[in-house]
PDB file of C-alpha atoms in Angstrom:
ATOM      1  CA  MET A 876     -14.948  12.557  -0.103  1.00 42.00           C
ATOM      2  CA  ARG A 877     -16.941  15.448  -1.444  1.00 52.00           C
ATOM      3  CA  SER A 878     -15.073  18.328  -2.913  1.00 57.00           C
ATOM      4  CA  PRO A 879     -15.171  21.763  -1.300  1.00 78.00           C
ATOM      5  CA  ARG A 880     -17.592  24.294  -2.714  1.00 88.00           C
ATOM      6  CA  ARG A 881     -16.049  26.601  -5.285  1.00 92.00           C
ATOM      7  CA  CYS A 882     -16.525  30.289  -5.937  1.00 94.00           C
ATOM      8  CA  SER A 883     -19.581  30.975  -8.112  1.00 94.00           C
ATOM      9  CA  ARG A 884     -17.798  33.626 -10.187  1.00 94.00           C
ATOM     10  CA  ASN A 885     -17.107  32.437 -13.746  1.00 93.00           C
ATOM     11  CA  GLY A 886     -13.614  31.047 -14.138  1.00 94.00           C
ATOM     12  CA  CYS A 887     -12.682  31.334 -10.471  1.00 95.00           C
ATOM     13  CA  PRO A 888     -11.156  28.090  -9.172  1.00 94.00           C
ATOM     14  CA  ARG A 889     -10.825  29.187  -5.519  1.00 93.00           C
ATOM     15  CA  GLN A 890     -12.636  27.616  -2.574  1.00 92.00           C
ATOM     16  CA  ALA A 891     -15.753  29.443  -1.387  1.00 93.00           C
ATOM     17  CA  VAL A 892     -15.640  31.029   2.077  1.00 93.00           C
ATOM     18  CA  ALA A 893     -18.645  33.383   1.909  1.00 93.00           C
ATOM     19  CA  THR A 894     -22.254  33.360   0.722  1.00 94.00           C
ATOM     20  CA  LEU A 895     -23.951  36.206  -1.124  1.00 94.00           C
ATOM     21  CA  THR A 896     -27.705  36.672  -0.724  1.00 93.00           C
ATOM     22  CA  TYR A 897     -30.027  39.458  -1.810  1.00 91.00           C
ATOM     23  CA  VAL A 898     -32.887  41.187  -0.006  1.00 89.00           C
ATOM     24  CA  TYR A 899     -34.647  42.604  -3.063  1.00 90.00           C
ATOM     25  CA  ASN A 900     -37.374  44.579  -1.299  1.00 92.00           C
ATOM     26  CA  GLU A 901     -34.663  46.465   0.659  1.00 92.00           C
ATOM     27  CA  SER A 902     -32.203  46.729  -2.287  1.00 94.00           C
ATOM     28  CA  THR A 903     -29.518  45.078  -0.184  1.00 93.00           C
ATOM     29  CA  ALA A 904     -26.805  42.516  -0.964  1.00 93.00           C
ATOM     30  CA  VAL A 905     -25.581  40.558   2.052  1.00 93.00           C
ATOM     31  CA  VAL A 906     -22.145  38.892   2.091  1.00 94.00           C
ATOM     32  CA  GLY A 907     -21.740  36.637   5.102  1.00 91.00           C
ATOM     33  CA  PRO A 908     -19.896  33.518   6.198  1.00 90.00           C
ATOM     34  CA  LEU A 909     -20.327  30.454   4.011  1.00 90.00           C
ATOM     35  CA  ALA A 910     -23.778  28.933   4.480  1.00 88.00           C
ATOM     36  CA  ALA A 911     -23.866  25.370   5.780  1.00 83.00           C
ATOM     37  CA  PHE A 912     -25.581  24.192   2.583  1.00 83.00           C
ATOM     38  CA  ALA A 913     -25.647  25.515  -0.973  1.00 83.00           C
ATOM     39  CA  GLU A 914     -29.069  27.087  -1.468  1.00 86.00           C
ATOM     40  CA  PRO A 915     -30.844  28.180  -4.638  1.00 87.00           C
ATOM     41  CA  HIS A 916     -30.666  31.942  -5.264  1.00 89.00           C
ATOM     42  CA  THR A 917     -27.459  32.341  -3.263  1.00 93.00           C
ATOM     43  CA  TYR A 918     -23.896  32.528  -4.517  1.00 95.00           C
ATOM     44  CA  ASP A 919     -20.766  31.128  -2.911  1.00 95.00           C
ATOM     45  CA  LEU A 920     -17.735  33.420  -3.133  1.00 95.00           C
ATOM     46  CA  CYS A 921     -14.014  33.127  -2.454  1.00 94.00           C
ATOM     47  CA  GLU A 922     -12.461  35.699  -0.132  1.00 92.00           C
ATOM     48  CA  PRO A 923     -11.177  38.104  -2.827  1.00 94.00           C
ATOM     49  CA  HIS A 924     -14.571  38.189  -4.547  1.00 95.00           C
ATOM     50  CA  ALA A 925     -16.443  38.493  -1.234  1.00 94.00           C
ATOM     51  CA  ARG A 926     -14.297  41.465  -0.188  1.00 92.00           C
ATOM     52  CA  SER A 927     -14.458  43.277  -3.557  1.00 93.00           C
ATOM     53  CA  LEU A 928     -18.146  42.776  -4.364  1.00 92.00           C
ATOM     54  CA  THR A 929     -20.010  45.892  -5.432  1.00 92.00           C
ATOM     55  CA  ALA A 930     -23.771  46.327  -5.817  1.00 90.00           C
ATOM     56  CA  PRO A 931     -25.829  48.241  -8.380  1.00 91.00           C
ATOM     57  CA  ARG A 932     -26.405  51.965  -7.828  1.00 94.00           C
ATOM     58  CA  GLY A 933     -28.991  52.515  -5.109  1.00 95.00           C
ATOM     59  CA  TRP A 934     -28.256  49.206  -3.402  1.00 94.00           C
ATOM     60  CA  ASP A 935     -26.481  48.707  -0.075  1.00 93.00           C
ATOM     61  CA  VAL A 936     -23.915  46.014   0.635  1.00 93.00           C
ATOM     62  CA  VAL A 937     -23.899  44.485   4.113  1.00 92.00           C
ATOM     63  CA  ARG A 938     -20.613  42.656   4.500  1.00 89.00           C
ATOM     64  CA  HIS A 939     -19.353  40.395   7.268  1.00 82.00           C
ATOM     65  CA  GLU A 940     -16.501  42.257   8.965  1.00 79.00           C
ATOM     66  CA  GLY A 941     -14.745  39.245  10.491  1.00 76.00           C
ATOM     67  CA  GLU A 942     -12.450  36.762   8.830  1.00 79.00           C
ATOM     68  CA  PHE A 943     -13.840  34.538   6.104  1.00 77.00           C
ATOM     69  CA  GLU A 944     -12.646  31.010   6.787  1.00 74.00           C
ATOM     70  CA  PRO A 945     -13.257  27.745   4.970  1.00 70.00           C
ATOM     71  CA  PRO A 946     -15.751  25.557   6.795  1.00 66.00           C
ATOM     72  CA  PRO A 947     -14.309  22.893   9.072  1.00 64.00           C
ATOM     73  CA  PRO A 948     -14.499  19.343   7.767  1.00 62.00           C
ATOM     74  CA  THR A 949     -17.740  17.576   8.588  1.00 60.00           C
ATOM     75  CA  THR A 950     -18.009  14.122  10.113  1.00 62.00           C
ATOM     76  CA  ASP A 951     -18.838  12.814   6.629  1.00 64.00           C
ATOM     77  CA  ASP A 952     -15.584  14.290   5.290  1.00 60.00           C
ATOM     78  CA  LEU A 953     -13.556  12.696   8.088  1.00 62.00           C
ATOM     79  CA  VAL A 954     -15.201   9.297   7.611  1.00 66.00           C
ATOM     80  CA  ALA A 955     -14.574   9.445   3.845  1.00 65.00           C
ATOM     81  CA  LEU A 956     -10.936  10.381   4.447  1.00 66.00           C
ATOM     82  CA  ALA A 957     -10.476   7.506   6.907  1.00 69.00           C
ATOM     83  CA  GLU A 958     -11.998   5.061   4.417  1.00 71.00           C
ATOM     84  CA  ALA A 959      -9.729   6.326   1.630  1.00 71.00           C
ATOM     85  CA  VAL A 960      -6.640   5.886   3.838  1.00 69.00           C
ATOM     86  CA  ARG A 961      -7.803   2.422   4.888  1.00 73.00           C
ATOM     87  CA  GLU A 962      -8.334   1.436   1.221  1.00 73.00           C
ATOM     88  CA  ALA A 963      -4.889   2.733   0.219  1.00 71.00           C
ATOM     89  CA  ALA A 964      -3.241   0.765   3.054  1.00 71.00           C
ATOM     90  CA  ARG A 965      -4.709  -2.570   1.973  1.00 73.00           C
ATOM     91  CA  PRO A 966      -2.108  -4.882   0.455  1.00 74.00           C
ATOM     92  CA  ALA A 967      -2.343  -5.410  -3.284  1.00 70.00           C
ATOM     93  CA  PRO A 968      -3.935  -8.709  -4.292  1.00 73.00           C
ATOM     94  CA  ARG A 969      -1.386 -11.454  -4.839  1.00 73.00           C
ATOM     95  CA  PRO A 970      -0.963 -12.758  -8.375  1.00 72.00           C
ATOM     96  CA  PRO A 971      -2.240 -16.311  -8.905  1.00 72.00           C
ATOM     97  CA  GLU A 972       0.247 -19.072  -8.140  1.00 69.00           C
ATOM     98  CA  PRO A 973       1.650 -20.777 -11.261  1.00 65.00           C
ATOM     99  CA  ASP A 974       0.298 -24.231 -11.941  1.00 59.00           C
ATOM    100  CA  GLN A 975       2.647 -26.732 -10.292  1.00 56.00           C
ATOM    101  CA  ASN A 976       2.065 -29.277 -13.098  1.00 55.00           C
ATOM    102  CA  HIS A 977       3.130 -26.784 -15.768  1.00 53.00           C
ATOM    103  CA  HIS A 978       6.888 -26.793 -16.370  1.00 54.00           C
ATOM    104  CA  GLU A 979       8.229 -23.691 -18.032  1.00 55.00           C
ATOM    105  CA  ASN A 980      11.230 -23.694 -20.292  1.00 55.00           C
ATOM    106  CA  PRO A 981      14.037 -22.277 -18.114  1.00 55.00           C
ATOM    107  CA  HIS A 982      15.549 -20.570 -21.178  1.00 54.00           C
ATOM    108  CA  GLN A 983      12.352 -18.870 -22.278  1.00 56.00           C
ATOM    109  CA  THR A 984      12.417 -15.082 -22.678  1.00 55.00           C
ATOM    110  CA  GLY A 985       9.926 -13.476 -20.357  1.00 54.00           C
ATOM    111  CA  ARG A 986       9.189 -10.490 -18.253  1.00 54.00           C
ATOM    112  CA  ARG A 987       8.834 -10.246 -14.460  1.00 53.00           C
ATOM    113  CA  GLY A 988       7.909  -6.817 -13.155  1.00 60.00           C
ATOM    114  CA  HIS A 989      10.609  -4.416 -14.295  1.00 61.00           C
ATOM    115  CA  LEU A 990      13.193  -7.154 -15.020  1.00 61.00           C
ATOM    116  CA  ARG A 991      13.542  -8.980 -18.330  1.00 64.00           C
ATOM    117  CA  VAL A 992      14.811 -12.574 -18.461  1.00 63.00           C
ATOM    118  CA  ILE A 993      17.227 -13.085 -21.351  1.00 69.00           C
ATOM    119  CA  PRO A 994      18.119 -16.642 -22.351  1.00 72.00           C
ATOM    120  CA  PRO A 995      21.791 -17.585 -22.417  1.00 75.00           C
ATOM    121  CA  ASN A 996      23.512 -17.742 -25.821  1.00 74.00           C
ATOM    122  CA  HIS A 997      23.989 -21.295 -27.088  1.00 58.00           C
TER     123      HIS A 997
END
């Protein structure tokens, strides 16, 4: 499953919920809902960074006034999740059966899973 897009701000680990774009010829920064796809020359922002963004002197900031919400999972995300659950539910492969013609010493020290076989004292 693909990981959610992260905030573009250096060191910010939060999930992106908004996209910042610039309209240079109008000296305007636009902060809107998260774009469907990451595009060159845009920046994904988490909610705190989207709400606190400031622009250079002389620029305007147009900010989305509604709630910033993470995007809903896509069909690809749901399919990947279903496949991961299906894979985790598969039974573990069985260990190979011991050779029937091979006779082990019943007093041999060995290890089975978390238990240790200790031979009797003679």
